[in-house]
Coordinates of C-alpha atoms and ligand atoms in Angstrom, one line a residue:
X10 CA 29.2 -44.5 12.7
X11 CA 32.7 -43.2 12.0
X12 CA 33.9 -44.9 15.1
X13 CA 32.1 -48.4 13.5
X14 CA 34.8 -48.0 10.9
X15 CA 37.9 -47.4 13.2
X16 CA 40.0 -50.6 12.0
X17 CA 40.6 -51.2 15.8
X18 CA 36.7 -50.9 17.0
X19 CA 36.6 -53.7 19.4
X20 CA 33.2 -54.9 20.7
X21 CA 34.0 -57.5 23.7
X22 CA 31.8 -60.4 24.7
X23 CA 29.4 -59.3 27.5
X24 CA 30.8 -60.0 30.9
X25 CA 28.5 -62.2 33.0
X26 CA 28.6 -63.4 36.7
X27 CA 29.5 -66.8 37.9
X28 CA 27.8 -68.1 40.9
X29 CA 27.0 -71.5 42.1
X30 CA 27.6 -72.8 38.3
X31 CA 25.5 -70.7 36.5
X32 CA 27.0 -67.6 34.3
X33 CA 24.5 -65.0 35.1
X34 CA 23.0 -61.7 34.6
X35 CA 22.7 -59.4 37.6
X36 CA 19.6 -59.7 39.4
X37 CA 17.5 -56.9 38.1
X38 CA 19.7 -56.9 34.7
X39 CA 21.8 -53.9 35.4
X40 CA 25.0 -53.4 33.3
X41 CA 28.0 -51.1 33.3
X42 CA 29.8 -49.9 30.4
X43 CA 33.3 -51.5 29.7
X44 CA 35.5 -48.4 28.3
X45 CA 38.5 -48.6 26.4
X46 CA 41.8 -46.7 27.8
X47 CA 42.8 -46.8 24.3
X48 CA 39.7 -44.0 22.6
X49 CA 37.8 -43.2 25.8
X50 CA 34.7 -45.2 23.9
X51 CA 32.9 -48.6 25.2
X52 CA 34.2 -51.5 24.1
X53 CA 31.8 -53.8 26.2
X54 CA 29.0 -54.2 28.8
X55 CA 29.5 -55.9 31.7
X56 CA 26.6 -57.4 34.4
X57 CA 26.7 -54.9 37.7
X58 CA 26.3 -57.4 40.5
X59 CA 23.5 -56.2 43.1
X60 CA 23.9 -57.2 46.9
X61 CA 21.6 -60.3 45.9
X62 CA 23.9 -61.6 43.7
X63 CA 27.5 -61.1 45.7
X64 CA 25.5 -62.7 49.1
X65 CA 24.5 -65.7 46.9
X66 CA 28.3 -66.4 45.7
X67 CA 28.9 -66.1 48.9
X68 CA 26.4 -68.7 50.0
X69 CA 27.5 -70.9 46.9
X70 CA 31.0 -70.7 47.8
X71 CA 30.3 -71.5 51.5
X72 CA 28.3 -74.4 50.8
X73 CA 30.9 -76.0 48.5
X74 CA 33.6 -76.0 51.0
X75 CA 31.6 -76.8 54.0
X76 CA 29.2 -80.0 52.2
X77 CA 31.4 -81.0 49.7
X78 CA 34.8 -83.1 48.6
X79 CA 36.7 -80.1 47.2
X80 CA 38.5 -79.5 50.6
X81 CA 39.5 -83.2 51.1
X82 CA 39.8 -84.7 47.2
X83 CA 43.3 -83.7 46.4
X84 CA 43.8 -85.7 42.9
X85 CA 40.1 -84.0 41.8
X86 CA 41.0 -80.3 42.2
X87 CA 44.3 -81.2 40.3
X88 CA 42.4 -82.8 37.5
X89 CA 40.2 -80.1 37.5
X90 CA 42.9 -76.9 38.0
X91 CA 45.2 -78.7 35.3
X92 CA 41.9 -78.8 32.6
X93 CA 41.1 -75.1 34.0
X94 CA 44.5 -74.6 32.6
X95 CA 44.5 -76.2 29.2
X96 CA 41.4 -73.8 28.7
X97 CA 42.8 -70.8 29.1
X98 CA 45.7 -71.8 27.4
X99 CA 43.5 -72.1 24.3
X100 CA 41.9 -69.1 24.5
X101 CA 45.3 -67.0 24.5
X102 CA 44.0 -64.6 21.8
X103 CA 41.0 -63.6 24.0
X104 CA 42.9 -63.3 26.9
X105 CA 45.3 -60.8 24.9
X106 CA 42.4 -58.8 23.4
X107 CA 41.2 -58.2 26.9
X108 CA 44.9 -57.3 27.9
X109 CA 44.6 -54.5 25.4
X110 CA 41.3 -53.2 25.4
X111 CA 40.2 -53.4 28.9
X112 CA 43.7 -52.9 30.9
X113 CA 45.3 -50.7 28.0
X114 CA 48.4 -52.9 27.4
X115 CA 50.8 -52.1 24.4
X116 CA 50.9 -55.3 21.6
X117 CA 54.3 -56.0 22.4
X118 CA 53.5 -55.9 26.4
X119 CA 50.9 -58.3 26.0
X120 CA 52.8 -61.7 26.0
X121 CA 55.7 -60.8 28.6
X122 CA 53.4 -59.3 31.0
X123 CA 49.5 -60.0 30.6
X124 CA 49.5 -63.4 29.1
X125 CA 52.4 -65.9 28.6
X126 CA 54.1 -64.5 32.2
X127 CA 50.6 -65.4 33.9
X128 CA 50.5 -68.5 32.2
X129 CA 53.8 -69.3 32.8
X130 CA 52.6 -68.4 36.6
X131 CA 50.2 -70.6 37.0
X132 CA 52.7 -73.7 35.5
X133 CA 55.4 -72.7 38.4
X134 CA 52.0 -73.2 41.0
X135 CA 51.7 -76.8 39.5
X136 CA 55.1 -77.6 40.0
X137 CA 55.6 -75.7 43.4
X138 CA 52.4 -77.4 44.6
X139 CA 54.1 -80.8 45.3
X140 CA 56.4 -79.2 47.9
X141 CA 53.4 -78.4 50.4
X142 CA 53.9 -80.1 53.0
X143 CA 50.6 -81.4 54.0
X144 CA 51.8 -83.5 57.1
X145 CA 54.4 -82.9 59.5
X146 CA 56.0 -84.7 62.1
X147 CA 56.4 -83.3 65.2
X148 CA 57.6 -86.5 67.1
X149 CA 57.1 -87.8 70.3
X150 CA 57.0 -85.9 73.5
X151 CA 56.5 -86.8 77.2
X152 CA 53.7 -85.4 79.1
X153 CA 51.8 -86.7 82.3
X154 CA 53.2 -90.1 82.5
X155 CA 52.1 -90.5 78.7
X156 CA 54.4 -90.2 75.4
X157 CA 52.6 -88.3 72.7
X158 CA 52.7 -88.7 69.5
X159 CA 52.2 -85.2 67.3
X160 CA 51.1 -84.5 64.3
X161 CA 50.4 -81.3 62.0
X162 CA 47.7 -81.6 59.1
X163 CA 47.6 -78.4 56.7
X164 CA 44.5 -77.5 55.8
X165 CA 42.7 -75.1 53.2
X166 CA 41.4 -72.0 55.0
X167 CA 38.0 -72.2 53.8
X168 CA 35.9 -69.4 51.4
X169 CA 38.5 -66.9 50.1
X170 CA 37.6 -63.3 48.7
X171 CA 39.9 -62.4 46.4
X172 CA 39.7 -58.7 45.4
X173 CA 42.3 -57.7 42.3
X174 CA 43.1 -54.6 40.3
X175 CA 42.7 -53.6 37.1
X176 CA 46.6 -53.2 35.7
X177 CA 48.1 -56.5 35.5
X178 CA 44.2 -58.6 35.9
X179 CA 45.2 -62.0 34.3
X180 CA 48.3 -62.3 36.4
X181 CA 47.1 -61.3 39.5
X182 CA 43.2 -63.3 39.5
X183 CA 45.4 -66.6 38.5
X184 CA 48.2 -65.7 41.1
X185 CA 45.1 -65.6 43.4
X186 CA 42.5 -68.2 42.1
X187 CA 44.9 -70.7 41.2
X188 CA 46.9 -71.2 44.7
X189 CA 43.1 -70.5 46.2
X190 CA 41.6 -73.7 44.3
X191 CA 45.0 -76.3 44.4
X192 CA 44.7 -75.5 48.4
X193 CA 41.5 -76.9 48.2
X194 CA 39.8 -73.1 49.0
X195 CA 36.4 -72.4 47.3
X196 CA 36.6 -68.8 46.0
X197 CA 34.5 -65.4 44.9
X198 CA 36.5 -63.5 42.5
X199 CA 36.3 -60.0 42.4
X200 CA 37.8 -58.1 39.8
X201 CA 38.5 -54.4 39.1
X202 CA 35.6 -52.5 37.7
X203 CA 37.7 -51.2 34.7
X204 CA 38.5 -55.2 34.1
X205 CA 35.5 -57.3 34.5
X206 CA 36.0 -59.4 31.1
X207 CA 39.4 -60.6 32.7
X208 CA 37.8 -62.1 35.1
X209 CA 34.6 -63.0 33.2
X210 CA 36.6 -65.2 31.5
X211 CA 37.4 -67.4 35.0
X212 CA 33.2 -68.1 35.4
X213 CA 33.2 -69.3 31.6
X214 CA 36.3 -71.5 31.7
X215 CA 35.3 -73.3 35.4
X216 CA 32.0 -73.7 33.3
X217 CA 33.4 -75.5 30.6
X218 CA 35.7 -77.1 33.0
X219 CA 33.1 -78.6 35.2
X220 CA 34.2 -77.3 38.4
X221 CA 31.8 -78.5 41.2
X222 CA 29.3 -75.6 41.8
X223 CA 30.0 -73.7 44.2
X224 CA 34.3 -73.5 43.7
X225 CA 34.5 -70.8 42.1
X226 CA 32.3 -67.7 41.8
X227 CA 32.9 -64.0 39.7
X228 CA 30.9 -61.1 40.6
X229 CA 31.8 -57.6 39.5
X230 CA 29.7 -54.5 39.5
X231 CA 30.5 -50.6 38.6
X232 CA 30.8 -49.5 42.2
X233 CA 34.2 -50.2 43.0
X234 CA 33.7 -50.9 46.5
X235 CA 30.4 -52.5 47.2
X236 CA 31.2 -56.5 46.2
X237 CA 34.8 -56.3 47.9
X238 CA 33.3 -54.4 51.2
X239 CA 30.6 -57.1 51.4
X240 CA 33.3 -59.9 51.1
X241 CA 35.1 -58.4 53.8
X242 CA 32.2 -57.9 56.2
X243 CA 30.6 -61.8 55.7
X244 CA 31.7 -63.7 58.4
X245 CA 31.1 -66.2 55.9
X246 CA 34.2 -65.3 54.2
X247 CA 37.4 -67.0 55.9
X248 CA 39.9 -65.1 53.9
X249 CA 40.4 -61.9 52.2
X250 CA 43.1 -62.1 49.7
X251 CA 43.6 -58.1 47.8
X252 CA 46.2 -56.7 45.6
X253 CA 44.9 -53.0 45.1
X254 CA 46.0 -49.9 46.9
X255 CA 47.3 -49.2 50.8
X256 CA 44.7 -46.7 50.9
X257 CA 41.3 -50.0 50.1
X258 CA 44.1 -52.2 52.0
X259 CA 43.5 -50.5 55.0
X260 CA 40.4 -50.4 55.3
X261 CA 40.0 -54.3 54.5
X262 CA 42.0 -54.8 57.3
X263 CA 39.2 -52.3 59.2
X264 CA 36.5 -53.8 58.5
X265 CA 37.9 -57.4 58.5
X266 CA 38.3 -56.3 62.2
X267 CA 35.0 -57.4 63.9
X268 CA 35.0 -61.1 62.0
X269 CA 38.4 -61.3 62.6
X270 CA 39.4 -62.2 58.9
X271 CA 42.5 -63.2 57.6
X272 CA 43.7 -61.1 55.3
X273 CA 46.4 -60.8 52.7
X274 CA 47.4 -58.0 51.4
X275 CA 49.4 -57.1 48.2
X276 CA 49.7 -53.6 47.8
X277 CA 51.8 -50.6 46.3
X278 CA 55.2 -49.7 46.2
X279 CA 57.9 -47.1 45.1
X280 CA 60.9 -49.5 44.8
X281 CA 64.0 -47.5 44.6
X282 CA 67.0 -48.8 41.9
X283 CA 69.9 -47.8 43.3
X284 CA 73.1 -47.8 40.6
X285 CA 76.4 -47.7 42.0
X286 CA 79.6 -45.8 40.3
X287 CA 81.2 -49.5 39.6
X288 CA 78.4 -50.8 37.7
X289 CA 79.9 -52.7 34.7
X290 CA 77.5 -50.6 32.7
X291 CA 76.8 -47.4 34.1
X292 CA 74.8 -46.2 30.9
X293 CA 72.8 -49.1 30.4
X294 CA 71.4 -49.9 33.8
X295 CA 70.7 -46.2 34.1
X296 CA 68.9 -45.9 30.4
X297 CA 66.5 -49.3 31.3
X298 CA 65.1 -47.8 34.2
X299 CA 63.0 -45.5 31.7
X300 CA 59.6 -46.2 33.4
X301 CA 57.6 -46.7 30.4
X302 CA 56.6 -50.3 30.0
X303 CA 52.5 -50.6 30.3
X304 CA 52.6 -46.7 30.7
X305 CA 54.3 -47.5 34.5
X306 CA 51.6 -49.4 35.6
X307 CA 53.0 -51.8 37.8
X308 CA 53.2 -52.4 41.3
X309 CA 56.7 -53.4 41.4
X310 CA 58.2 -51.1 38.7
X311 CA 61.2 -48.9 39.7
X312 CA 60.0 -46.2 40.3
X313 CA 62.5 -43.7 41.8
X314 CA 66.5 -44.3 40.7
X315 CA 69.1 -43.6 42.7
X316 CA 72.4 -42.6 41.0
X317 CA 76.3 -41.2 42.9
X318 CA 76.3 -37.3 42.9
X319 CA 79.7 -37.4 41.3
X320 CA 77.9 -39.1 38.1
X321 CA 74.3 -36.9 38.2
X322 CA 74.8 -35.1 35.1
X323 CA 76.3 -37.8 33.2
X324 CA 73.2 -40.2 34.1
X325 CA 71.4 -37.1 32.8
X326 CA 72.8 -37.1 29.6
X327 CA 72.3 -40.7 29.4
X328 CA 68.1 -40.8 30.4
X329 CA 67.9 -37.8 27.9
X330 CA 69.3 -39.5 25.3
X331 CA 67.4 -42.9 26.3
X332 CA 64.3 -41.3 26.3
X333 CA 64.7 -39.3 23.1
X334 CA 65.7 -42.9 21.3
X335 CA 62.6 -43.9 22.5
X336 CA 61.1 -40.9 21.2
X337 CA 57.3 -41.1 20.2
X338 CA 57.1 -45.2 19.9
X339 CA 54.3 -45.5 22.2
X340 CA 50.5 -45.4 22.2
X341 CA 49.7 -46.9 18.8
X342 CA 47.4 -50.0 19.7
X343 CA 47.9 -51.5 16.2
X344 CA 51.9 -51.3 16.2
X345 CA 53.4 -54.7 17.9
X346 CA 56.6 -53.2 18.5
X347 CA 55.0 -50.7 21.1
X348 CA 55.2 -51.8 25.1
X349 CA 53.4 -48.6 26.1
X350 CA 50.1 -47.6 25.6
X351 CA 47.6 -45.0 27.8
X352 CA 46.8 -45.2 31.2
X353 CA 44.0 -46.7 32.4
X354 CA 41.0 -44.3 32.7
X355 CA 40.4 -40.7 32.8
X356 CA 40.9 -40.6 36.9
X357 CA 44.1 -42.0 36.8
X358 CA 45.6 -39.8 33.6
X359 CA 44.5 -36.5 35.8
X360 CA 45.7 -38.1 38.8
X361 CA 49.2 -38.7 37.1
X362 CA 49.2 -35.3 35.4
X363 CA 48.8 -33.7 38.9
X364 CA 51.7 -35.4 40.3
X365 CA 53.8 -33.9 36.8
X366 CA 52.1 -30.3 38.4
X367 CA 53.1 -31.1 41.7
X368 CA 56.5 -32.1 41.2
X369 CA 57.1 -28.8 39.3
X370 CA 55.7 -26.7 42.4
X371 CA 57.9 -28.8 44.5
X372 CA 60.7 -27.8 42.5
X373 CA 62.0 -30.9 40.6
X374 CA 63.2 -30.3 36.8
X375 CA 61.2 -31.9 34.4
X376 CA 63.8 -33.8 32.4
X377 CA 61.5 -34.9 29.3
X378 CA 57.8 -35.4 28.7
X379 CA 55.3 -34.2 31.3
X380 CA 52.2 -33.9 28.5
X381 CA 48.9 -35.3 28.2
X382 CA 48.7 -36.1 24.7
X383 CA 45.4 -36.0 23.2
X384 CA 47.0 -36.3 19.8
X385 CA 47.4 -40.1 19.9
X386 CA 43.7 -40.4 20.4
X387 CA 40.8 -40.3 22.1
X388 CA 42.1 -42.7 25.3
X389 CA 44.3 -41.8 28.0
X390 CA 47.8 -41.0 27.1
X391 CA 50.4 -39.5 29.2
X392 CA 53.8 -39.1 27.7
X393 CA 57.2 -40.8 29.4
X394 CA 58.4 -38.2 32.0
X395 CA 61.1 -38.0 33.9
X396 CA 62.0 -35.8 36.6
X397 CA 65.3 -34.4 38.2
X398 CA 66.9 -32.6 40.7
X399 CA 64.6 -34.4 42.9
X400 CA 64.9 -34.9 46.9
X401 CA 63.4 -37.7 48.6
X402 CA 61.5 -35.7 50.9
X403 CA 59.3 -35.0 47.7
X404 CA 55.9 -36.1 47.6
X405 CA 57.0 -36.5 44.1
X406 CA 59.5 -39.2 45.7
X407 CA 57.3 -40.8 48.1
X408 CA 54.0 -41.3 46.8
X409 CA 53.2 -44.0 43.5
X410 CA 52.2 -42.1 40.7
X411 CA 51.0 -45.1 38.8
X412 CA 52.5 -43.9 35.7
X413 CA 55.1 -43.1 33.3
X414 CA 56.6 -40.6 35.6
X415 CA 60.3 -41.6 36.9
X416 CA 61.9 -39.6 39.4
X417 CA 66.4 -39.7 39.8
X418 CA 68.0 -38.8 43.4
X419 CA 71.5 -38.1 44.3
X420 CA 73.3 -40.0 46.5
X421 CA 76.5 -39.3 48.5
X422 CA 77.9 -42.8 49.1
X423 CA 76.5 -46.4 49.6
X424 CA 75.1 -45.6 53.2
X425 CA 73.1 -42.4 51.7
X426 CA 71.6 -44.7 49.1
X427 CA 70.2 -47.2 51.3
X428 CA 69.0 -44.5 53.8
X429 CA 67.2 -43.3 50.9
X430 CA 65.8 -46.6 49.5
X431 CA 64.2 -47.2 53.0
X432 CA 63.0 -43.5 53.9
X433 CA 59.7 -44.6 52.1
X434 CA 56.4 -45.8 53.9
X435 CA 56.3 -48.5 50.5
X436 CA 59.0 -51.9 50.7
X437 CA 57.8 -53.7 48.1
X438 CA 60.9 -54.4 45.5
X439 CA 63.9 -52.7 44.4
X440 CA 67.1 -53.1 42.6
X441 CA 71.0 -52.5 43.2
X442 CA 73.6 -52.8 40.4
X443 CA 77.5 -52.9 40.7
X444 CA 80.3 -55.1 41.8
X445 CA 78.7 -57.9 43.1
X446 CA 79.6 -57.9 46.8
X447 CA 78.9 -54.3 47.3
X448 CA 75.2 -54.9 45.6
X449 CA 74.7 -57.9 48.3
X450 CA 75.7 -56.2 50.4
X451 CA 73.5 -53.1 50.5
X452 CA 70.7 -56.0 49.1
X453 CA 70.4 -57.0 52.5
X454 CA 69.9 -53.9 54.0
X455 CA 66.9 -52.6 52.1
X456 CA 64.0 -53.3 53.7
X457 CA 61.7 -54.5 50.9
X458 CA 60.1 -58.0 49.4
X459 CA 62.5 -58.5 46.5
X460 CA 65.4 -57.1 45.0
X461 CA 66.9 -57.5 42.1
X462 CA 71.1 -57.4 41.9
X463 CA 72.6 -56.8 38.6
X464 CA 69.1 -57.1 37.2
X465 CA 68.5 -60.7 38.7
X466 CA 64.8 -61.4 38.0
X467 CA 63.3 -61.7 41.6
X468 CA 60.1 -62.0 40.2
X469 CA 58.6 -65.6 39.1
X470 CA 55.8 -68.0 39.8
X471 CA 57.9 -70.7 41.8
X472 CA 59.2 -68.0 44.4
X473 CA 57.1 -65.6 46.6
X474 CA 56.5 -62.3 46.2
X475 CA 55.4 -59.8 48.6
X476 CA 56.0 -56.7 50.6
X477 CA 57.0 -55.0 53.7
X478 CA 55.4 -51.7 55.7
X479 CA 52.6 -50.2 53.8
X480 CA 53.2 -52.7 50.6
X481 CA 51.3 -55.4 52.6
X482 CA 52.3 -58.7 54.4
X483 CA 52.2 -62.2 53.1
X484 CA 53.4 -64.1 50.1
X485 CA 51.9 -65.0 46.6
X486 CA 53.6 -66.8 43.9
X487 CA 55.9 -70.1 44.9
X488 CA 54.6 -72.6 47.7
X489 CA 54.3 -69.7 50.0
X490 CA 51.6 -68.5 47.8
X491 CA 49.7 -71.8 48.1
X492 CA 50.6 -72.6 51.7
X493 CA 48.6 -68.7 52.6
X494 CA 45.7 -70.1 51.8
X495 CA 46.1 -72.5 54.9
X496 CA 46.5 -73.3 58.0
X497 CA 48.1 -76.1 60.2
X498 CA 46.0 -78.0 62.9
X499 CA 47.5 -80.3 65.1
X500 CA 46.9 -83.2 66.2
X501 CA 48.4 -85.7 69.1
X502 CA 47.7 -89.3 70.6
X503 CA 49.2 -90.9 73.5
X504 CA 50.9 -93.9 72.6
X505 CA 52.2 -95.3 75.5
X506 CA 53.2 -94.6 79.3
X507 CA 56.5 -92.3 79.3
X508 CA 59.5 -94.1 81.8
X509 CA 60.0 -92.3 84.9
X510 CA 63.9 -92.2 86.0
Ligands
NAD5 P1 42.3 -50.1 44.2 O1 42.8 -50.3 45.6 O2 41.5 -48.9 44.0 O3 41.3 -51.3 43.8 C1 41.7 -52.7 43.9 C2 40.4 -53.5 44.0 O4 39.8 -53.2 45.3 C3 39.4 -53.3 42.9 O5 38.8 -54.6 42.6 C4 38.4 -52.4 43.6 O6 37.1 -52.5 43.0 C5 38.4 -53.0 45.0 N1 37.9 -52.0 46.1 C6 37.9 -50.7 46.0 N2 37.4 -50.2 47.2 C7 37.2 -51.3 48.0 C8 36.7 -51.4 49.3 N3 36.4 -50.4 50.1 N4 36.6 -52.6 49.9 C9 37.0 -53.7 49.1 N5 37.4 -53.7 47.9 C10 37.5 -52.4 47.3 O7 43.5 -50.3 43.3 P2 43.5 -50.1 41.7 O8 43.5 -48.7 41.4 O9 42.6 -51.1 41.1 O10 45.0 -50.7 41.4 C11 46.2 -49.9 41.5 C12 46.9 -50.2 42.8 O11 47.1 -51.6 43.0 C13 48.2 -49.5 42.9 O12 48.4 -48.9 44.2 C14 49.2 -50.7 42.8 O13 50.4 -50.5 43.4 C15 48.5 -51.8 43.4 N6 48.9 -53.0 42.9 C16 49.7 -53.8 43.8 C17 50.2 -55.0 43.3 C18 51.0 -55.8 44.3 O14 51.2 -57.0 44.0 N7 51.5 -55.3 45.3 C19 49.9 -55.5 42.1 C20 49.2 -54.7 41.2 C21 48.7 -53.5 41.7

């Protein structure tokens, strides 16, 4: 009853399935608690989908590509994905209340990179989407005695499974669901256990919408594997499209084996930013690397930063002071200003306070931080750490924390630094900062799927983003991100004997 008068008790809407048009309980009426990172207490119940009810979306979803228009009627899925659209764009203040109490994000992280940047997202995928090329011309070739006449017709890969992760949820389901639908896909959705109101809110939109039944489908449950692993077992299920881990990547790519699915995979990274002694401001690109926006939570933050031995103790001095002007304005869920909140759940707050353990057995200094703070509530809070003196033979260095933790290398000279950069099993993005030549050119030798010179923002809706090695394969985002979720068949007719000489 004390918790009742907390000003910032939050009691979300019940999060309910979506399958062949109907929002639904579970079969059996099983729920799972929704907990918020913020006090550790349950802010919401959420439907926890049986085997029954992630084989029927599967069914639905199958039968609306297979018997319906959606794969063929172009200017209907448009009409339709345009007034999806206008839906969520008037419920913004839901979608930022389930940005902060289900994923944890800081008030003044909510519109950059929950809400307007996802919005903003699925825009660029409107615009980008008139650049798919859906016939090709392949010309005229001789063959037989005959001239052919070839053509290629792209067309949507079928059902898609698309599995997402709890840390950015809004931005990755529409970076999926979107580019899934305009292809002319019918989809399952299947969020993050920690996020099912994020994607809740895709079953009750189509609804309102009036998507065909069928299109689109949501099931969630509290088992983190058991919708996802049945998705990538159906041989009903054309494609599996994942942004989660390596570790669940792998094995979607395992057992996708035996029904050969196509899978695409979006998965971590530990993107190096590599400063060089003629940045045009040495203190400022090394004081923004502070890893503290949405607690470090993000696939393609910077995670490791790379700064000239001849200038380690003045960058240093610089991250000290950074970090101490930052100070302790984080983790208050009611203050706008603040861009960092906890971490997600329990798990990952012991999982990232091991790695601060670890990196002190494996003999990095800690710089600042390296707490669990309990005093800024009940939730999950680590404090911004930062560690030096590290190598990046470290496990410290190598594996994502997936937190506030940043970790700052020496380097000799520019052909150390990019050894470094790539002596990771991640390529995923990454950043270089100095004259602008000398950033191109080491730019091009990183082996990653963006990066970012003088802070150039490689990361938008209209151009595709992906990674290399254990970050995945594939593209989303930009017409590469609709054009994955097809395929090309060809097509060719004789149209007329060919001249022999
Ligand atoms: P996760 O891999 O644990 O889970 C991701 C999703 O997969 C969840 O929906 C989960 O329920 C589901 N899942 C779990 N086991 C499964 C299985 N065996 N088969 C099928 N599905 C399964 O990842 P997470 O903890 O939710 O998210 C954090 C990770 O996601 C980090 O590694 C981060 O780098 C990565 N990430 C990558 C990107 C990117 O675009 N590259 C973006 C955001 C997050």
């Amino acid at each position: 009853e004390i918790l009742a008068e907390e000003p910032n008790m939050t009691t979300l809407p019940d999060a309910k399935l979506f399958i062949d048009g109907k929002l639904c309980d579970a079969t059996g009426g099983a729920t799972f608690d929704v907990i918020s990172p913020w006090t550790g207490e349950v802010v919401g119940k959420a439907a926890d989908a049986a085997a029954a009810d992630v084989d029927a979306a599967i069914a639905a979803a199958r039968r609306a590509f297979d018997t319906t228009d959606w794969s063929t009627n172009v200017e209907k899925r448009v009409a339709l994905v345009k007034k999806y659209r206008e839906l969520f764009e008037a419920n913004r203040a839901r979608l930022g209340e389930l940005a902060v109490h289900e994923a944890g994000a800081a008030q003044g992280a909510v519109n950059r990179a929950h809400v307007d940047m996802a919005i903003d997202g699925w825009d660029a995928y409107m615009e980008v989407f008139n650049q798919v090329e859906w016939e090709k011309d392949y010309g005229e070739k001789p063959a037989f005695g005959y001239i052919h006449k070839r053509v290629g017709l792209r067309e949507p890969v079928g059902v898609v499974g698309a599995i997402t992760p709890w840390n950015v949820p809004l931005y990755v389901n529409i970076g999926k669901v979107v580019a899934a639908l305009l292809a002319g896909c019918t989809v399952i959705l299947k969020p993050a256990p920690d996020t099912p109101g994020m994607g809740a809110i895709f079953g009750e939109l189509a609804k309102e919408a009036g998507f065909p039944e069928g299109v689109i489908n949501v099931v969630f449950g509290a088992d983190p594997a058991l919708a996802g692993e049945m998705l990538v077992k159906d041989p009903r299920v054309d494609l599996i499209s994942f942004t989660g881990s390596t570790g669940v990547g792998k094995r979607i790519m395992e057992q996708g084996a035996p029904t050969l699915k196509r899978v695409f995979l979006e998965l971590g990274g530990k993107s190096a930013k590599i400063v060089l002694d003629d940045a045009p401001n040495f203190a400022m690109e090394v004081a923004m690397t502070m890893l503290v926006f949405h607690a470090g939570q993000g696939c393609a933050v910077q995670s490791r930063l790379l700064v000239p031995r001849s200038r380690y103790e003045e960058a240093k001095a610089i991250l000290k002071g950074a970090y101490g002007q930052f100070g302790d304005n984080w983790g208050d869920v009611n203050n706008p200003a603040h861009i960092m909140g906890p971490v997600i759940s329990r798990r990952q707050m012991e999982r990232v306070k091991g790695y601060i353990d670890l990196g002190q057995e494996e003999g990095a200094t800690l710089l600042v931080g390296g707490n669990i703070r309990p005093d800024k509530g009940g939730g999950y809070f680590v404090e911004p750490s930062c560690f030096v003196d590290v190598t990046n033979d470290m496990r410290i260095a190598q594996e994502e924390i997936f937190g506030p933790v940043l970790v700052v290398i020496a380097y000799e000279d520019d052909e150390d630094a990019i050894r470094i950069a790539n002596e990771s099993s991640y390529g995923l993005s990454g950043g270089v900062s100095g004259s602008h030549d000398r950033a191109m050119n080491i730019a091009r030798r990183v082996r990653t799927g963006s990066m970012s010179v003088n802070n150039g923002m490689c990361i938008a809706g209209d151009i595709p983003f992906g990674g290399v090695k254990a970050s995945g394969m594939g593209a989303e985002w930009g017409v590469e991100g609709i054009e994955e979720y097809t395929f090309v068949k060809v097509v060719a007719w004789p149209t007329g004997q060919a001249q022999t000489a």
